Coordinates of C-alpha atoms and ligand atoms in Angstrom, one line a residue:
M702 CA -14.9 190.4 121.9
I703 CA -11.3 191.5 122.1
N704 CA -9.7 193.7 124.6
S705 CA -8.0 196.7 123.1
Y706 CA -4.9 198.6 124.2
S707 CA -5.7 201.8 126.0
S708 CA -4.0 205.1 125.0
T709 CA -4.4 206.6 128.4
N710 CA -3.3 203.6 130.3
R711 CA 0.2 204.5 131.9
R712 CA 1.3 200.9 132.3
S713 CA 4.1 199.4 130.3
S714 CA 3.5 198.3 126.7
S715 CA 3.7 194.6 127.8
A716 CA 0.4 195.1 129.6
F717 CA -1.7 193.7 126.8
G718 CA -5.0 192.3 127.4
H719 CA -5.1 189.0 125.7
N720 CA -7.5 187.1 128.0
R721 CA -10.5 187.0 125.8
S722 CA -12.6 185.0 128.2
R723 CA -13.0 188.1 130.4
R724 CA -15.4 190.9 129.4
T725 CA -12.9 193.5 130.4
S726 CA -9.3 193.3 131.5
R727 CA -7.4 195.7 133.7
Y728 CA -5.9 197.1 130.6
S729 CA -9.0 197.1 128.4
S730 CA -10.8 200.2 127.3
G731 CA -13.7 198.1 126.4
S732 CA -15.1 196.2 123.4
W733 CA -15.4 197.2 119.8
G734 CA -18.2 196.8 117.2
G735 CA -20.9 195.6 119.6
G736 CA -21.9 192.0 120.0
G737 CA -18.3 190.7 119.1
R738 CA -18.6 191.0 115.5
A739 CA -15.2 190.1 114.4
R740 CA -15.3 191.0 110.7
R741 CA -16.0 194.2 109.0
R742 CA -15.3 195.7 105.6
N743 CA -11.9 197.3 105.2
P744 CA -12.4 200.8 104.5
Y745 CA -10.6 201.2 101.3
R746 CA -10.1 198.0 99.3
G747 CA -13.0 195.9 100.2
D748 CA -11.0 193.2 101.8
F749 CA -12.1 191.8 105.1
I750 CA -9.6 191.8 107.9
S751 CA -10.8 190.4 111.3
H752 CA -9.8 192.7 114.0
E753 CA -8.8 189.7 116.1
M754 CA -6.0 189.2 113.5
Y755 CA -4.5 192.4 114.8
V756 CA -4.2 190.9 118.2
S757 CA -1.4 188.6 119.3
R758 CA 1.1 188.2 122.1
A759 CA 4.8 188.1 121.2
T760 CA 6.3 184.8 121.8
D761 CA 9.4 184.8 124.1
T762 CA 12.1 186.6 121.9
T763 CA 14.7 184.2 123.0
T764 CA 12.6 181.5 121.5
S765 CA 12.0 183.3 118.3
Q766 CA 15.6 184.2 118.0
E767 CA 16.4 180.5 118.4
N768 CA 13.8 179.9 115.6
M769 CA 15.5 182.6 113.4
Y770 CA 19.0 181.2 113.3
E771 CA 20.7 177.9 112.5
R772 CA 22.9 178.0 115.6
Q773 CA 24.7 174.8 114.8
M774 CA 26.1 176.5 111.7
T775 CA 28.4 179.4 111.0
F776 CA 29.3 181.2 107.8
S777 CA 32.7 179.5 107.6
D778 CA 30.8 176.2 106.9
F779 CA 30.0 177.6 103.3
K780 CA 32.9 177.6 100.9
L781 CA 33.3 181.3 100.7
N782 CA 36.1 183.6 99.5
P783 CA 38.3 184.6 102.6
K784 CA 37.8 188.3 101.9
L785 CA 34.0 187.9 101.9
L786 CA 34.1 185.8 105.0
K787 CA 36.1 188.5 106.7
N788 CA 33.6 191.1 105.8
I789 CA 30.7 189.0 107.1
S790 CA 32.4 188.6 110.5
A791 CA 33.3 192.2 110.6
H792 CA 29.6 192.9 110.2
N793 CA 29.0 190.7 113.2
Y794 CA 27.1 188.0 111.3
I795 CA 28.0 184.8 113.1
H796 CA 25.2 182.2 112.4
P797 CA 23.1 182.1 109.3
T798 CA 19.4 182.7 109.4
K799 CA 17.1 180.0 108.4
I800 CA 16.8 181.3 104.8
Q801 CA 20.6 181.8 104.5
A802 CA 21.3 178.3 105.8
Q803 CA 18.8 177.1 103.1
V804 CA 19.7 179.0 100.0
I805 CA 23.4 180.1 100.3
A806 CA 24.6 176.6 99.3
P807 CA 22.4 176.1 96.2
I808 CA 22.9 179.6 95.0
L809 CA 26.7 178.9 95.2
E810 CA 26.1 175.8 93.1
G811 CA 24.4 178.1 90.4
R812 CA 20.9 176.8 91.1
D813 CA 17.8 179.0 90.5
I814 CA 15.7 179.9 93.7
I815 CA 12.2 180.7 94.3
G816 CA 11.5 181.8 97.7
Q817 CA 8.5 182.9 99.7
A818 CA 10.5 185.1 102.0
A819 CA 9.5 186.6 105.3
T820 CA 10.1 190.2 106.1
G821 CA 13.1 190.6 108.4
S822 CA 14.3 187.1 107.8
G823 CA 17.8 187.9 106.6
K824 CA 16.7 187.4 102.8
T825 CA 19.0 190.2 101.5
A826 CA 22.2 188.7 102.8
A827 CA 20.9 185.2 101.7
F828 CA 21.2 186.3 98.1
L829 CA 24.1 188.8 98.4
I830 CA 26.6 186.6 100.1
P831 CA 26.8 183.9 97.3
I832 CA 26.4 186.5 94.5
I833 CA 29.4 188.4 95.9
N834 CA 31.3 185.2 96.1
A835 CA 30.5 184.4 92.5
L836 CA 31.5 187.9 91.3
L837 CA 34.8 187.7 93.2
N838 CA 35.6 184.3 91.7
D839 CA 34.8 185.5 88.2
P840 CA 35.4 189.3 87.6
A841 CA 33.8 188.9 84.2
K842 CA 30.4 187.9 85.8
K843 CA 27.6 190.5 86.2
C844 CA 24.5 190.5 88.5
L845 CA 21.3 192.6 88.2
V846 CA 19.0 193.1 91.2
V847 CA 15.6 194.5 90.6
A848 CA 13.4 195.6 93.6
P849 CA 10.3 197.7 93.8
T850 CA 11.3 200.9 95.8
R851 CA 14.0 203.3 96.0
E852 CA 14.4 202.6 99.7
L853 CA 14.7 199.0 99.3
V854 CA 17.2 199.3 96.4
K855 CA 19.3 201.7 98.5
Q856 CA 19.1 199.3 101.4
I857 CA 20.4 196.4 99.2
Q858 CA 23.3 198.6 98.0
T859 CA 24.3 199.4 101.6
E860 CA 24.4 195.8 102.6
F861 CA 26.1 194.9 99.3
R862 CA 28.9 197.4 100.2
L863 CA 29.4 196.0 103.6
F864 CA 30.1 192.7 102.3
A865 CA 31.9 193.8 99.2
Q866 CA 34.2 196.1 101.0
N867 CA 37.9 196.1 99.8
T868 CA 37.0 193.8 96.9
F869 CA 37.0 196.3 93.9
I870 CA 33.5 195.1 92.8
N871 CA 31.9 198.2 91.5
D872 CA 28.1 198.7 91.8
V873 CA 25.5 201.1 90.2
L874 CA 22.3 202.2 91.7
I875 CA 19.6 202.9 89.0
V876 CA 16.5 204.6 90.5
G877 CA 14.0 207.1 89.3
G878 CA 13.9 210.6 90.8
A879 CA 17.8 210.8 90.6
S880 CA 20.0 212.3 88.0
Y881 CA 20.3 210.3 84.6
S882 CA 23.7 211.7 83.9
T883 CA 25.3 210.3 87.1
Q884 CA 23.8 206.9 86.5
I885 CA 24.9 206.8 82.9
R886 CA 28.3 208.0 83.9
L887 CA 28.6 205.1 86.4
L888 CA 27.3 202.7 83.9
K889 CA 30.1 203.5 81.5
R890 CA 32.6 202.6 84.2
N891 CA 33.4 198.8 84.7
H892 CA 30.8 197.4 87.0
Q893 CA 29.7 193.9 88.0
F894 CA 26.5 194.7 90.1
I895 CA 23.5 196.8 89.4
I896 CA 20.6 197.4 91.8
A897 CA 17.6 199.0 90.1
T898 CA 14.0 199.9 90.2
P899 CA 12.0 198.7 87.2
G900 CA 10.9 201.9 85.6
R901 CA 14.3 203.6 85.4
L902 CA 16.0 200.4 84.3
I903 CA 13.7 200.1 81.5
D904 CA 14.4 203.7 80.6
L905 CA 18.0 203.3 80.5
Y906 CA 17.7 199.9 78.6
K907 CA 15.7 201.7 75.9
R908 CA 18.4 204.4 75.6
Q909 CA 20.9 201.6 75.3
N910 CA 22.8 202.5 78.5
V911 CA 22.1 199.2 80.1
I912 CA 22.4 195.8 78.1
L913 CA 20.1 193.4 79.9
E914 CA 21.6 190.5 77.9
D915 CA 24.8 191.1 79.7
F916 CA 23.8 189.6 83.1
D917 CA 24.7 186.2 84.3
I918 CA 22.7 186.4 87.6
I919 CA 19.3 188.1 88.0
V920 CA 17.5 188.8 91.3
L921 CA 13.9 189.9 91.4
D922 CA 13.1 190.9 95.0
E923 CA 9.6 191.5 96.5
V924 CA 7.9 190.6 93.1
D925 CA 4.5 190.8 94.8
Q926 CA 5.1 194.5 95.5
M927 CA 6.4 195.2 92.0
L928 CA 3.1 193.8 90.6
D929 CA 1.0 195.8 93.2
M930 CA 2.8 198.9 92.0
G931 CA 2.0 198.3 88.3
F932 CA 5.4 197.0 87.2
I933 CA 4.1 193.9 85.6
H934 CA 5.0 194.9 82.0
D935 CA 8.4 196.2 83.0
V936 CA 9.2 193.0 84.8
K937 CA 8.1 190.9 81.9
L938 CA 10.2 193.0 79.5
I939 CA 13.3 192.7 81.6
I940 CA 12.8 188.8 81.8
S941 CA 12.3 188.5 78.0
K942 CA 15.7 190.3 77.3
L943 CA 17.8 188.3 79.7
K944 CA 20.4 185.8 78.5
S945 CA 19.1 182.3 78.5
T946 CA 22.1 180.9 80.5
R947 CA 21.5 183.2 83.5
Q948 CA 21.0 182.2 87.2
S949 CA 17.7 183.5 88.4
L950 CA 16.7 184.2 92.0
F951 CA 13.1 185.1 92.8
F952 CA 11.7 186.4 96.1
S953 CA 8.1 187.2 96.7
A954 CA 6.0 187.3 99.9
T955 CA 3.0 185.9 98.1
M956 CA 2.7 183.3 95.3
A957 CA -0.6 184.5 93.7
S958 CA -1.2 183.0 90.1
K959 CA 0.2 186.0 88.2
I960 CA 3.4 185.8 90.3
K961 CA 3.8 182.1 89.6
E962 CA 3.3 182.7 85.9
I963 CA 6.2 185.2 86.0
A964 CA 8.3 182.7 88.2
N965 CA 7.7 179.9 85.5
S966 CA 8.9 182.2 82.7
L967 CA 12.0 183.0 84.6
L968 CA 13.2 179.8 86.5
R969 CA 14.6 176.6 85.5
N970 CA 14.2 173.7 88.0
P971 CA 14.4 176.0 91.0
V972 CA 15.1 175.1 94.6
T973 CA 12.0 176.3 96.4
F974 CA 11.8 177.4 99.9
E975 CA 9.1 178.9 102.1
L976 CA 9.2 180.8 105.3
T977 CA 5.8 181.8 106.4
Q978 CA 5.2 185.5 107.3
Q979 CA 3.9 184.6 110.6
V980 CA 7.3 183.2 111.7
A981 CA 8.8 186.6 111.2
V982 CA 6.3 188.4 113.3
K983 CA 6.1 186.0 116.2
N984 CA 8.2 188.4 118.2
V985 CA 5.8 191.3 117.8
D986 CA 3.2 192.0 120.4
Q987 CA 0.1 193.1 118.6
N988 CA -3.1 194.8 119.7
V989 CA -5.8 197.2 118.7
V990 CA -6.5 200.6 120.1
K991 CA -10.1 201.6 120.0
V992 CA -10.3 205.3 119.0
D993 CA -12.8 207.2 121.1
S994 CA -14.7 209.6 118.6
S995 CA -14.9 212.3 121.1
K996 CA -11.2 212.3 121.5
G997 CA -10.2 211.7 117.8
K998 CA -7.2 209.8 116.2
I999 CA -4.6 212.5 116.6
E1000 CA -5.2 213.0 120.4
T1001 CA -5.2 209.2 120.8
L1002 CA -1.9 208.9 118.9
H1003 CA -0.4 211.8 120.9
E1004 CA -1.4 210.1 124.2
L1005 CA 0.4 206.9 123.2
L1006 CA 3.5 208.8 121.9
I1007 CA 4.1 210.7 125.1
K1008 CA 4.6 207.3 126.9
T1009 CA 8.3 206.7 127.6
E1010 CA 8.3 203.2 125.8
F1011 CA 7.3 204.7 122.6
Q1012 CA 10.8 205.6 121.5
R1013 CA 11.2 205.2 117.8
V1014 CA 7.8 204.9 116.1
L1015 CA 6.6 204.2 112.6
V1016 CA 3.0 205.4 112.0
F1017 CA 1.2 204.2 108.9
S1018 CA -1.2 206.4 107.0
R1019 CA -3.3 205.2 104.1
T1020 CA -2.6 208.4 101.9
K1021 CA 0.3 210.7 101.3
R1022 CA -1.8 213.7 102.2
G1023 CA -2.9 211.9 105.4
A1024 CA 0.8 211.2 106.2
D1025 CA 1.7 214.9 105.8
E1026 CA -1.4 216.0 107.9
V1027 CA -0.5 213.5 110.8
A1028 CA 3.1 214.5 110.8
L1029 CA 2.2 218.2 110.9
A1030 CA -0.4 217.7 113.7
L1031 CA 2.2 215.8 115.7
R1032 CA 4.8 218.6 115.3
K1033 CA 2.3 221.1 116.4
K1034 CA 1.9 218.9 119.7
G1035 CA 5.7 219.1 120.2
H1036 CA 6.8 215.7 118.6
K1037 CA 9.8 215.3 116.4
A1038 CA 7.7 213.8 113.4
D1039 CA 8.0 213.9 109.7
A1040 CA 6.2 212.1 106.7
L1041 CA 7.7 209.6 104.2
H1042 CA 5.8 209.1 101.0
G1043 CA 6.1 208.9 97.3
N1044 CA 5.6 212.5 96.6
K1045 CA 8.8 213.4 98.3
S1046 CA 12.0 213.6 96.1
L1047 CA 14.6 210.9 96.4
G1048 CA 16.8 213.4 98.4
Q1049 CA 14.1 214.3 100.8
R1050 CA 13.3 210.7 101.5
T1051 CA 16.9 209.8 102.0
K1052 CA 17.4 212.6 104.4
I1053 CA 14.2 211.8 106.4
L1054 CA 15.2 208.2 106.6
S1055 CA 18.7 209.0 107.9
M1056 CA 17.3 211.6 110.4
F1057 CA 15.0 208.8 111.8
K1058 CA 17.9 206.6 112.1
R1059 CA 19.9 209.3 114.0
D1060 CA 16.9 210.0 116.3
E1061 CA 16.6 213.6 115.0
I1062 CA 13.1 212.5 114.2
D1063 CA 11.5 209.9 116.4
I1064 CA 8.2 209.5 114.6
L1065 CA 8.0 208.7 111.0
V1066 CA 4.5 208.8 109.4
A1067 CA 4.7 206.8 106.2
T1068 CA 2.5 205.3 103.4
D1069 CA 2.7 201.6 102.7
V1070 CA 4.7 201.9 99.5
A1071 CA 7.3 204.3 100.9
S1072 CA 7.8 202.0 103.9
R1073 CA 8.7 199.0 101.8
G1074 CA 12.2 198.0 102.6
I1075 CA 12.8 200.4 105.6
D1076 CA 15.2 198.5 107.7
V1077 CA 15.6 201.0 110.6
P1078 CA 16.9 199.2 113.8
D1079 CA 15.1 199.4 117.1
I1080 CA 11.6 200.7 115.9
S1081 CA 10.0 200.3 119.3
H1082 CA 6.3 200.5 117.8
V1083 CA 4.5 200.3 114.6
I1084 CA 1.1 202.1 114.8
N1085 CA -1.5 201.6 112.1
Y1086 CA -3.1 204.9 112.2
D1087 CA -5.1 203.8 109.2
E1088 CA -6.0 200.1 108.9
P1089 CA -3.9 198.3 106.2
A1090 CA -5.7 197.3 102.9
T1091 CA -4.7 193.7 103.1
Y1092 CA -3.4 191.2 105.8
M1093 CA -0.2 190.9 103.7
D1094 CA 0.3 194.7 104.0
Y1095 CA -0.3 194.3 107.8
I1096 CA 2.4 191.8 108.0
H1097 CA 4.8 194.0 106.0
R1098 CA 4.0 196.9 108.2
I1099 CA 4.5 195.1 111.5
G1100 CA 7.6 193.5 110.3
R1101 CA 9.4 196.9 110.6
T1102 CA 9.5 196.3 114.4
G1103 CA 10.8 193.4 116.1
R1104 CA 13.5 192.8 113.5
I1105 CA 15.6 189.7 113.9
G1106 CA 15.5 188.5 117.5
K1107 CA 14.1 191.6 119.1
K1108 CA 10.7 192.1 120.5
G1109 CA 8.6 194.6 118.8
C1110 CA 5.1 196.1 119.4
A1111 CA 2.3 196.8 116.8
L1112 CA -0.9 198.8 117.5
T1113 CA -3.8 199.1 115.1
F1114 CA -6.4 202.0 115.4
I1115 CA -9.9 200.7 115.0
Ligands
LIG1247 P1 16.4 191.4 105.8 O1 15.3 190.4 106.0 O2 17.4 191.0 104.7 O3 15.8 192.8 105.5 O4 17.2 191.4 107.1 C1 16.8 191.9 108.3 C2 17.9 192.3 109.2 O5 18.6 191.3 109.8 C3 18.9 193.3 108.6 O6 19.2 194.4 109.4 C4 20.2 192.5 108.4 O7 21.3 193.3 108.6 C5 20.0 191.5 109.6 N1 20.6 190.2 109.5 C6 20.4 189.4 108.3 N2 21.2 188.2 108.5 C7 21.7 188.2 109.7 C8 22.6 187.3 110.3 N3 23.0 186.1 109.9 N4 23.2 187.7 111.5 C9 22.7 188.9 112.1 N5 22.0 189.8 111.5 C10 21.5 189.5 110.3

């Protein structure tokens, strides 16, 4: 038996019932499933996720913050270009995170990297910092970063521009759903850094607007997601066209056999590192909410959202249509909510995300794919309105709250 979080309980969100030895806790709305059955078929992919896996108390955030950083190190310990160091400190990065401490030096040395990277671990800066250093030291060098979604690609560009400020390194963003002519015009300009989603990159390669053989450094980010999204042939094609003397950096949350096969075809004597997903979500309080069928899911969600501690909330829906329906139902109840999914245009998605960041929307209802790479600070709660298909999806979802060193909260409707 597990104690669930009650939507009608007016106590603070820290009031989680974790004492599994008691039949009901003060905070519990009862048991689920009858007889303490802890496994059931996931509704839409046939995976089994134990509901107990959705329940965990956050460890002390000061502790997890300690775990996240290498506090005995600072960025000036790396031999970095002074302009870059200045931009890093202007961005208030003082100590490197664990991944950064592990990979920056080998990347600076030109080594290949294969990393099982946790969400929210500081992975983006771990590859951007040494890459920008290399591009600054050699203006003839070029780097290509390939990532699964437009949001992630945009986010990488934003972080790139913070660190590459005042350095004259030009970047080009290549994503589907945006104008070809603008991208082609930018590609004709002198540029050292391209960030792309696989589909549009291949399109532009076939039209000879991008020469894949030109790149000295290649980064494949969130490879597991690229494969899940059906990009395997695009990824293989990209790899097959790269120059043989390239440096390759490879990041994936999982290392399934197909992913290893791609890694082997890309990498040469790579430095390997692994940060388990669990490390990244130790600072997230996790619990289940048992939905009372007489009340329904929307009402249960509404009762949670009116609580003061639910300030900036990311709600996960299984389908695009479901996301639209939940957002609409919440708006009807007076919430500032909108939906984010793959059927929205790039312009709409960018606008919705920036409204969420500016608090013009405080509830974002998203599908898994659309949420990849969302890095919105201070998301107080992630709510799994629909259960995730896999435990890895669950980890990705809840990694959107409790970003580096902050405590987050994740609730899953069952
Ligand atoms: P990522 O895992 O790359 O998505 O990074 C998660 C968040 O941590 C982003 O908002 C980064 O800006 C932030 N971050 C990454 N590295 C550091 C650092 N060394 N110091 C402070 N914040 C960081």
